[in-house]
PDB file of C-alpha atoms in Angstrom:
ATOM      1  CA  GLU A   1      51.758 -13.941 334.970  1.00  0.00           C
ATOM      2  CA  ILE A   2      48.629 -12.436 333.575  1.00  0.00           C
ATOM      3  CA  VAL A   3      46.386 -14.602 331.069  1.00  0.00           C
ATOM      4  CA  LEU A   4      44.887 -13.274 328.173  1.00  0.00           C
ATOM      5  CA  THR A   5      41.109 -15.430 327.048  1.00  0.00           C
ATOM      6  CA  GLN A   6      39.842 -14.874 323.989  1.00  0.00           C
ATOM      7  CA  SER A   7      36.254 -15.539 323.751  1.00  0.00           C
ATOM      8  CA  PRO A   8      34.931 -17.350 320.851  1.00  0.00           C
ATOM      9  CA  GLY A   9      37.184 -18.660 319.362  1.00  0.00           C
ATOM     10  CA  THR A  10      35.433 -18.201 315.674  1.00  0.00           C
ATOM     11  CA  LEU A  11      32.766 -16.565 314.491  1.00  0.00           C
ATOM     12  CA  SER A  12      31.019 -16.844 311.362  1.00  0.00           C
ATOM     13  CA  LEU A  13      29.411 -13.609 310.353  1.00  0.00           C
ATOM     14  CA  SER A  14      28.334 -11.640 306.895  1.00  0.00           C
ATOM     15  CA  PRO A  15      29.218  -8.462 306.245  1.00  0.00           C
ATOM     16  CA  GLY A  16      27.503  -5.765 307.410  1.00  0.00           C
ATOM     17  CA  GLU A  17      27.408  -7.277 310.717  1.00  0.00           C
ATOM     18  CA  ARG A  18      28.016  -6.150 314.140  1.00  0.00           C
ATOM     19  CA  VAL A  19      30.846  -7.888 315.438  1.00  0.00           C
ATOM     20  CA  THR A  20      31.648  -7.504 319.397  1.00  0.00           C
ATOM     21  CA  LEU A  21      34.708  -9.959 320.918  1.00  0.00           C
ATOM     22  CA  SER A  22      36.067 -10.372 324.313  1.00  0.00           C
ATOM     23  CA  CYS A  23      39.003 -10.482 325.715  1.00  0.00           C
ATOM     24  CA  ARG A  24      39.292 -11.545 329.574  1.00  0.00           C
ATOM     25  CA  ALA A  25      41.651 -10.863 331.622  1.00  0.00           C
ATOM     26  CA  SER A  26      43.403 -13.614 334.981  1.00  0.00           C
ATOM     27  CA  GLN A  27      43.725 -10.604 337.240  1.00  0.00           C
ATOM     28  CA  THR A  28      42.910  -6.749 337.030  1.00  0.00           C
ATOM     29  CA  LEU A  29      44.715  -4.837 334.452  1.00  0.00           C
ATOM     30  CA  SER A  30      44.605  -1.799 336.694  1.00  0.00           C
ATOM     31  CA  ASP A  31      46.095   0.826 334.334  1.00  0.00           C
ATOM     32  CA  ASN A  32      43.912  -0.456 330.774  1.00  0.00           C
ATOM     33  CA  TYR A  33      46.583  -1.459 329.540  1.00  0.00           C
ATOM     34  CA  LEU A  34      45.641  -3.389 327.097  1.00  0.00           C
ATOM     35  CA  ALA A  35      45.391  -3.421 323.389  1.00  0.00           C
ATOM     36  CA  TRP A  36      43.878  -5.187 321.009  1.00  0.00           C
ATOM     37  CA  TYR A  37      45.132  -6.461 316.876  1.00  0.00           C
ATOM     38  CA  GLN A  38      43.929  -7.670 313.841  1.00  0.00           C
ATOM     39  CA  GLN A  39      45.746 -10.127 311.331  1.00  0.00           C
ATOM     40  CA  LYS A  40      45.170 -11.168 308.053  1.00  0.00           C
ATOM     41  CA  PRO A  41      46.837 -14.314 306.495  1.00  0.00           C
ATOM     42  CA  GLY A  42      50.447 -13.316 305.346  1.00  0.00           C
ATOM     43  CA  GLN A  43      50.267 -10.051 306.800  1.00  0.00           C
ATOM     44  CA  ALA A  44      51.929  -9.356 310.349  1.00  0.00           C
ATOM     45  CA  PRO A  45      49.668  -8.464 313.303  1.00  0.00           C
ATOM     46  CA  ARG A  46      48.613  -4.518 313.341  1.00  0.00           C
ATOM     47  CA  LEU A  47      47.365  -2.499 316.328  1.00  0.00           C
ATOM     48  CA  LEU A  48      44.412  -1.621 315.858  1.00  0.00           C
ATOM     49  CA  ILE A  49      43.220   0.077 319.868  1.00  0.00           C
ATOM     50  CA  TYR A  50      45.265   0.361 322.728  1.00  0.00           C
ATOM     51  CA  GLY A  51      45.292   1.878 326.635  1.00  0.00           C
ATOM     52  CA  ALA A  52      41.676  -0.456 325.990  1.00  0.00           C
ATOM     53  CA  SER A  53      39.661   1.991 323.903  1.00  0.00           C
ATOM     54  CA  SER A  54      41.783   4.848 322.171  1.00  0.00           C
ATOM     55  CA  ARG A  55      41.979   3.643 318.692  1.00  0.00           C
ATOM     56  CA  ALA A  56      45.214   3.652 316.072  1.00  0.00           C
ATOM     57  CA  THR A  57      46.920   5.773 313.113  1.00  0.00           C
ATOM     58  CA  GLY A  58      44.251   5.512 310.262  1.00  0.00           C
ATOM     59  CA  ILE A  59      41.888   2.867 311.878  1.00  0.00           C
ATOM     60  CA  PRO A  60      38.746   4.000 310.681  1.00  0.00           C
ATOM     61  CA  ASP A  61      36.187   4.764 313.553  1.00  0.00           C
ATOM     62  CA  ARG A  62      33.966   1.237 313.481  1.00  0.00           C
ATOM     63  CA  PHE A  63      36.094  -0.831 314.869  1.00  0.00           C
ATOM     64  CA  SER A  64      36.074   0.873 319.163  1.00  0.00           C
ATOM     65  CA  GLY A  65      37.423  -0.780 322.168  1.00  0.00           C
ATOM     66  CA  SER A  66      35.733  -1.183 325.145  1.00  0.00           C
ATOM     67  CA  GLY A  67      35.842  -2.472 328.985  1.00  0.00           C
ATOM     68  CA  SER A  68      38.129  -1.906 331.925  1.00  0.00           C
ATOM     69  CA  GLY A  69      39.918  -4.570 335.124  1.00  0.00           C
ATOM     70  CA  THR A  70      39.455  -7.837 333.682  1.00  0.00           C
ATOM     71  CA  ASP A  71      37.054  -7.733 330.365  1.00  0.00           C
ATOM     72  CA  PHE A  72      37.745  -5.876 327.180  1.00  0.00           C
ATOM     73  CA  THR A  73      35.970  -5.674 324.370  1.00  0.00           C
ATOM     74  CA  LEU A  74      36.240  -5.282 320.718  1.00  0.00           C
ATOM     75  CA  THR A  75      33.394  -3.990 319.191  1.00  0.00           C
ATOM     76  CA  ILE A  76      32.874  -3.394 314.737  1.00  0.00           C
ATOM     77  CA  SER A  77      30.326  -1.147 314.156  1.00  0.00           C
ATOM     78  CA  ARG A  78      29.707  -2.903 310.919  1.00  0.00           C
ATOM     79  CA  LEU A  79      31.409  -5.843 309.188  1.00  0.00           C
ATOM     80  CA  GLU A  80      33.496  -5.332 305.750  1.00  0.00           C
ATOM     81  CA  PRO A  81      34.491  -7.163 303.872  1.00  0.00           C
ATOM     82  CA  GLU A  82      38.415  -6.210 304.263  1.00  0.00           C
ATOM     83  CA  ASP A  83      37.594  -7.432 308.266  1.00  0.00           C
ATOM     84  CA  PHE A  84      37.531 -11.409 308.528  1.00  0.00           C
ATOM     85  CA  ALA A  85      40.958 -11.554 309.991  1.00  0.00           C
ATOM     86  CA  VAL A  86      42.046 -13.266 313.932  1.00  0.00           C
ATOM     87  CA  TYR A  87      42.557 -10.194 316.048  1.00  0.00           C
ATOM     88  CA  TYR A  88      43.967 -10.887 319.400  1.00  0.00           C
ATOM     89  CA  CYS A  89      44.349  -9.074 322.339  1.00  0.00           C
ATOM     90  CA  GLN A  90      47.237  -7.661 323.924  1.00  0.00           C
ATOM     91  CA  ARG A  91      48.486  -6.898 328.097  1.00  0.00           C
ATOM     92  CA  TYR A  92      51.158  -4.828 328.395  1.00  0.00           C
ATOM     93  CA  GLY A  93      53.155  -1.855 329.986  1.00  0.00           C
ATOM     94  CA  SER A  94      56.722  -0.641 331.894  1.00  0.00           C
ATOM     95  CA  SER A  95      56.182  -4.345 333.631  1.00  0.00           C
ATOM     96  CA  PRO A  96      56.611  -6.666 331.995  1.00  0.00           C
ATOM     97  CA  PRO A  97      55.909  -9.792 330.149  1.00  0.00           C
ATOM     98  CA  VAL A  98      53.305  -8.952 327.689  1.00  0.00           C
ATOM     99  CA  THR A  99      50.992 -11.536 326.821  1.00  0.00           C
ATOM    100  CA  PHE A 100      48.982 -11.877 324.220  1.00  0.00           C
ATOM    101  CA  GLY A 101      45.557 -13.877 323.926  1.00  0.00           C
ATOM    102  CA  GLY A 102      45.234 -16.770 320.937  1.00  0.00           C
ATOM    103  CA  GLY A 103      42.998 -14.477 318.934  1.00  0.00           C
ATOM    104  CA  THR A 104      39.668 -15.134 318.178  1.00  0.00           C
ATOM    105  CA  LYS A 105      38.737 -15.802 313.916  1.00  0.00           C
ATOM    106  CA  VAL A 106      36.430 -14.140 311.984  1.00  0.00           C
ATOM    107  CA  GLU A 107      35.640 -15.741 309.352  1.00  0.00           C
ATOM    108  CA  THR A 108      32.774 -15.288 307.005  1.00  0.00           C
ATOM    109  CA  LYS A 109      29.418 -17.327 307.005  1.00  0.00           C
TER     110      LYS A 109
ATOM    111  CA  GLN B   1      58.280   6.764 307.930  1.00  0.00           C
ATOM    112  CA  VAL B   2      58.553   4.327 310.062  1.00  0.00           C
ATOM    113  CA  GLN B   3      60.132   0.632 308.474  1.00  0.00           C
ATOM    114  CA  LEU B   4      61.600  -2.969 309.844  1.00  0.00           C
ATOM    115  CA  VAL B   5      63.175  -5.170 307.522  1.00  0.00           C
ATOM    116  CA  GLN B   6      64.297  -7.778 308.507  1.00  0.00           C
ATOM    117  CA  SER B   7      66.902 -11.269 307.590  1.00  0.00           C
ATOM    118  CA  GLY B   8      65.906 -13.755 305.304  1.00  0.00           C
ATOM    119  CA  ALA B   9      64.830 -17.006 305.653  1.00  0.00           C
ATOM    120  CA  GLU B  10      67.010 -19.289 308.043  1.00  0.00           C
ATOM    121  CA  VAL B  11      66.980 -23.393 307.809  1.00  0.00           C
ATOM    122  CA  LYS B  12      68.430 -24.128 311.474  1.00  0.00           C
ATOM    123  CA  LYS B  13      69.603 -27.985 312.416  1.00  0.00           C
ATOM    124  CA  PRO B  14      68.248 -29.277 316.207  1.00  0.00           C
ATOM    125  CA  GLY B  15      70.887 -27.880 318.115  1.00  0.00           C
ATOM    126  CA  ALA B  16      71.629 -25.202 316.733  1.00  0.00           C
ATOM    127  CA  SER B  17      71.406 -21.183 317.352  1.00  0.00           C
ATOM    128  CA  VAL B  18      69.758 -18.335 314.909  1.00  0.00           C
ATOM    129  CA  LYS B  19      70.453 -14.661 314.366  1.00  0.00           C
ATOM    130  CA  VAL B  20      67.978 -12.537 313.481  1.00  0.00           C
ATOM    131  CA  SER B  21      68.317  -8.890 312.299  1.00  0.00           C
ATOM    132  CA  CYS B  22      65.822  -6.466 312.365  1.00  0.00           C
ATOM    133  CA  LYS B  23      66.817  -2.653 310.707  1.00  0.00           C
ATOM    134  CA  ALA B  24      65.263   0.156 312.277  1.00  0.00           C
ATOM    135  CA  SER B  25      64.761   3.259 309.924  1.00  0.00           C
ATOM    136  CA  GLY B  26      61.942   6.536 309.760  1.00  0.00           C
ATOM    137  CA  TYR B  27      62.756   7.128 313.716  1.00  0.00           C
ATOM    138  CA  THR B  28      65.153   7.610 316.037  1.00  0.00           C
ATOM    139  CA  PHE B  29      65.687   3.614 316.545  1.00  0.00           C
ATOM    140  CA  THR B  30      66.856   4.930 321.101  1.00  0.00           C
ATOM    141  CA  ASP B  31      64.019   6.370 321.463  1.00  0.00           C
ATOM    142  CA  TYR B  32      61.600   3.114 321.614  1.00  0.00           C
ATOM    143  CA  PHE B  33      61.768  -0.234 322.959  1.00  0.00           C
ATOM    144  CA  MET B  34      62.164  -2.994 320.253  1.00  0.00           C
ATOM    145  CA  HIS B  35      60.210  -6.510 320.636  1.00  0.00           C
ATOM    146  CA  TRP B  36      60.702  -9.843 319.471  1.00  0.00           C
ATOM    147  CA  VAL B  37      57.572 -11.642 318.920  1.00  0.00           C
ATOM    148  CA  ARG B  38      57.019 -15.567 317.584  1.00  0.00           C
ATOM    149  CA  GLN B  39      54.430 -17.595 315.317  1.00  0.00           C
ATOM    150  CA  ALA B  40      54.254 -20.835 315.308  1.00  0.00           C
ATOM    151  CA  PRO B  41      52.721 -22.222 311.683  1.00  0.00           C
ATOM    152  CA  GLY B  42      48.691 -21.736 311.843  1.00  0.00           C
ATOM    153  CA  GLN B  43      48.895 -20.670 315.606  1.00  0.00           C
ATOM    154  CA  GLY B  44      48.891 -17.671 317.912  1.00  0.00           C
ATOM    155  CA  LEU B  45      50.549 -15.018 319.105  1.00  0.00           C
ATOM    156  CA  GLU B  46      54.141 -15.413 321.557  1.00  0.00           C
ATOM    157  CA  TRP B  47      56.041 -12.556 322.715  1.00  0.00           C
ATOM    158  CA  MET B  48      59.808 -13.401 323.275  1.00  0.00           C
ATOM    159  CA  GLY B  49      61.050 -10.320 325.209  1.00  0.00           C
ATOM    160  CA  ARG B  50      62.102  -6.850 324.697  1.00  0.00           C
ATOM    161  CA  ILE B  51      65.695  -4.620 324.267  1.00  0.00           C
ATOM    162  CA  ASN B  52      65.794  -1.073 325.170  1.00  0.00           C
ATOM    163  CA  PRO B  53      67.461   0.253 322.570  1.00  0.00           C
ATOM    164  CA  ASN B  54      69.101   3.178 323.999  1.00  0.00           C
ATOM    165  CA  VAL B  55      70.442   1.193 327.551  1.00  0.00           C
ATOM    166  CA  GLY B  56      70.437  -2.161 325.457  1.00  0.00           C
ATOM    167  CA  GLY B  57      68.806  -3.622 329.017  1.00  0.00           C
ATOM    168  CA  THR B  58      67.211  -6.463 328.183  1.00  0.00           C
ATOM    169  CA  ASN B  59      62.869  -8.456 329.365  1.00  0.00           C
ATOM    170  CA  TYR B  60      62.965 -11.801 328.688  1.00  0.00           C
ATOM    171  CA  ALA B  61      59.425 -14.174 328.667  1.00  0.00           C
ATOM    172  CA  GLN B  62      60.625 -16.857 331.030  1.00  0.00           C
ATOM    173  CA  LYS B  63      60.110 -19.875 328.665  1.00  0.00           C
ATOM    174  CA  PHE B  64      62.888 -18.524 326.933  1.00  0.00           C
ATOM    175  CA  GLN B  65      65.213 -17.275 329.645  1.00  0.00           C
ATOM    176  CA  ASP B  66      68.136 -19.319 329.154  1.00  0.00           C
ATOM    177  CA  ARG B  67      68.377 -19.576 325.366  1.00  0.00           C
ATOM    178  CA  VAL B  68      67.916 -15.409 324.522  1.00  0.00           C
ATOM    179  CA  SER B  69      69.220 -12.864 323.927  1.00  0.00           C
ATOM    180  CA  MET B  70      68.475  -9.398 322.143  1.00  0.00           C
ATOM    181  CA  THR B  71      70.971  -6.789 321.424  1.00  0.00           C
ATOM    182  CA  ARG B  72      71.482  -3.916 318.926  1.00  0.00           C
ATOM    183  CA  ASP B  73      73.804  -1.994 317.275  1.00  0.00           C
ATOM    184  CA  THR B  74      72.727   1.762 317.731  1.00  0.00           C
ATOM    185  CA  SER B  75      75.719   2.382 315.693  1.00  0.00           C
ATOM    186  CA  ILE B  76      73.299   0.588 312.309  1.00  0.00           C
ATOM    187  CA  SER B  77      69.738   1.165 313.590  1.00  0.00           C
ATOM    188  CA  THR B  78      69.564  -2.547 313.976  1.00  0.00           C
ATOM    189  CA  ALA B  79      68.803  -5.053 316.917  1.00  0.00           C
ATOM    190  CA  TYR B  80      69.498  -8.757 317.303  1.00  0.00           C
ATOM    191  CA  MET B  81      67.410 -11.900 318.648  1.00  0.00           C
ATOM    192  CA  GLU B  82      69.563 -14.857 319.318  1.00  0.00           C
ATOM    193  CA  LEU B  83      67.537 -18.140 320.204  1.00  0.00           C
ATOM    194  CA  SER B  84      70.248 -21.013 320.547  1.00  0.00           C
ATOM    195  CA  SER B  85      69.524 -24.456 321.069  1.00  0.00           C
ATOM    196  CA  LEU B  86      66.712 -24.822 318.658  1.00  0.00           C
ATOM    197  CA  ARG B  87      64.375 -27.309 318.308  1.00  0.00           C
ATOM    198  CA  SER B  88      62.142 -28.579 315.854  1.00  0.00           C
ATOM    199  CA  ASP B  89      59.300 -26.193 317.609  1.00  0.00           C
ATOM    200  CA  ASP B  90      60.487 -23.476 317.509  1.00  0.00           C
ATOM    201  CA  THR B  91      60.224 -23.624 313.548  1.00  0.00           C
ATOM    202  CA  ALA B  92      57.934 -20.366 313.456  1.00  0.00           C
ATOM    203  CA  LEU B  93      57.916 -17.070 311.875  1.00  0.00           C
ATOM    204  CA  TYR B  94      59.857 -14.563 313.900  1.00  0.00           C
ATOM    205  CA  TYR B  95      58.406 -10.774 313.565  1.00  0.00           C
ATOM    206  CA  CYS B  96      59.984  -7.705 315.775  1.00  0.00           C
ATOM    207  CA  ALA B  97      57.917  -4.898 317.145  1.00  0.00           C
ATOM    208  CA  LYS B  98      58.819  -1.135 317.448  1.00  0.00           C
ATOM    209  CA  SER B  99      56.667   0.018 320.819  1.00  0.00           C
ATOM    210  CA  GLY B 100      54.818   3.234 321.427  1.00  0.00           C
ATOM    211  CA  GLY B 101      54.212   4.780 324.547  1.00  0.00           C
ATOM    212  CA  LEU B 102      54.459   1.689 326.734  1.00  0.00           C
ATOM    213  CA  GLY B 103      54.037  -1.231 324.633  1.00  0.00           C
ATOM    214  CA  GLU B 104      51.676  -1.245 322.215  1.00  0.00           C
ATOM    215  CA  LEU B 105      53.457  -2.572 319.498  1.00  0.00           C
ATOM    216  CA  VAL B 106      52.995   0.035 316.537  1.00  0.00           C
ATOM    217  CA  ASP B 107      55.400  -1.000 313.675  1.00  0.00           C
ATOM    218  CA  TRP B 108      56.552  -4.968 312.917  1.00  0.00           C
ATOM    219  CA  GLY B 109      58.668  -5.763 310.639  1.00  0.00           C
ATOM    220  CA  GLN B 110      58.132  -8.705 307.584  1.00  0.00           C
ATOM    221  CA  GLY B 111      58.605 -11.537 309.652  1.00  0.00           C
ATOM    222  CA  THR B 112      61.991 -14.694 308.806  1.00  0.00           C
ATOM    223  CA  LEU B 113      61.517 -17.544 308.877  1.00  0.00           C
ATOM    224  CA  VAL B 114      63.342 -19.462 311.188  1.00  0.00           C
ATOM    225  CA  THR B 115      62.949 -23.726 310.131  1.00  0.00           C
ATOM    226  CA  VAL B 116      64.543 -26.057 312.499  1.00  0.00           C
ATOM    227  CA  SER B 117      64.834 -29.273 310.879  1.00  0.00           C
ATOM    228  CA  SER B 118      67.294 -32.527 310.664  1.00  0.00           C
TER     229      SER B 118
END
């Protein structure tokens, strides 16, 4: 089973800053089937990025995904107040299982 | 628009079973896999499994293999997740989520809180 490790566990930042979140896979994702989700307290997760770099419908362009193989990154170019949340990466594909990373919390400094 | 409406909160005793429903609307129910994901209080997301509503085929996470069952009723566009032999550490928010083309989870239900307590 592929394990996803997210780092750091918590980031303390201010609005306007650039954010880089990491997700490392224990095996190569040859198909780049890697997604990112945002979850705010009391809400269901929201899909941000799929296929490692494609933005989901309605997602602002300050969110971008990159990477391939075992190393993937979610970047928020300029942090907005509504972006403080927990972010999860997910490995998916036609062959289960699906796995999630442990999450990175982006909190206000 | 796509809507996934889940059944209400449940309180169960250890050893009991729980069945959570997820009613879909706004799309063709049989065209997309439905996944189930749970989240224990203050913890991360945990994938439980998925069902192909078209043919009923399922894939379960190994951790739940022997006590989870995912079914569907295509006549009412509803998916179900039943978890048996409940333990206190099964206390969690259970989500259904509709996949996109290959398993990215595009739309989510509101979650169903299952509390296991004696």
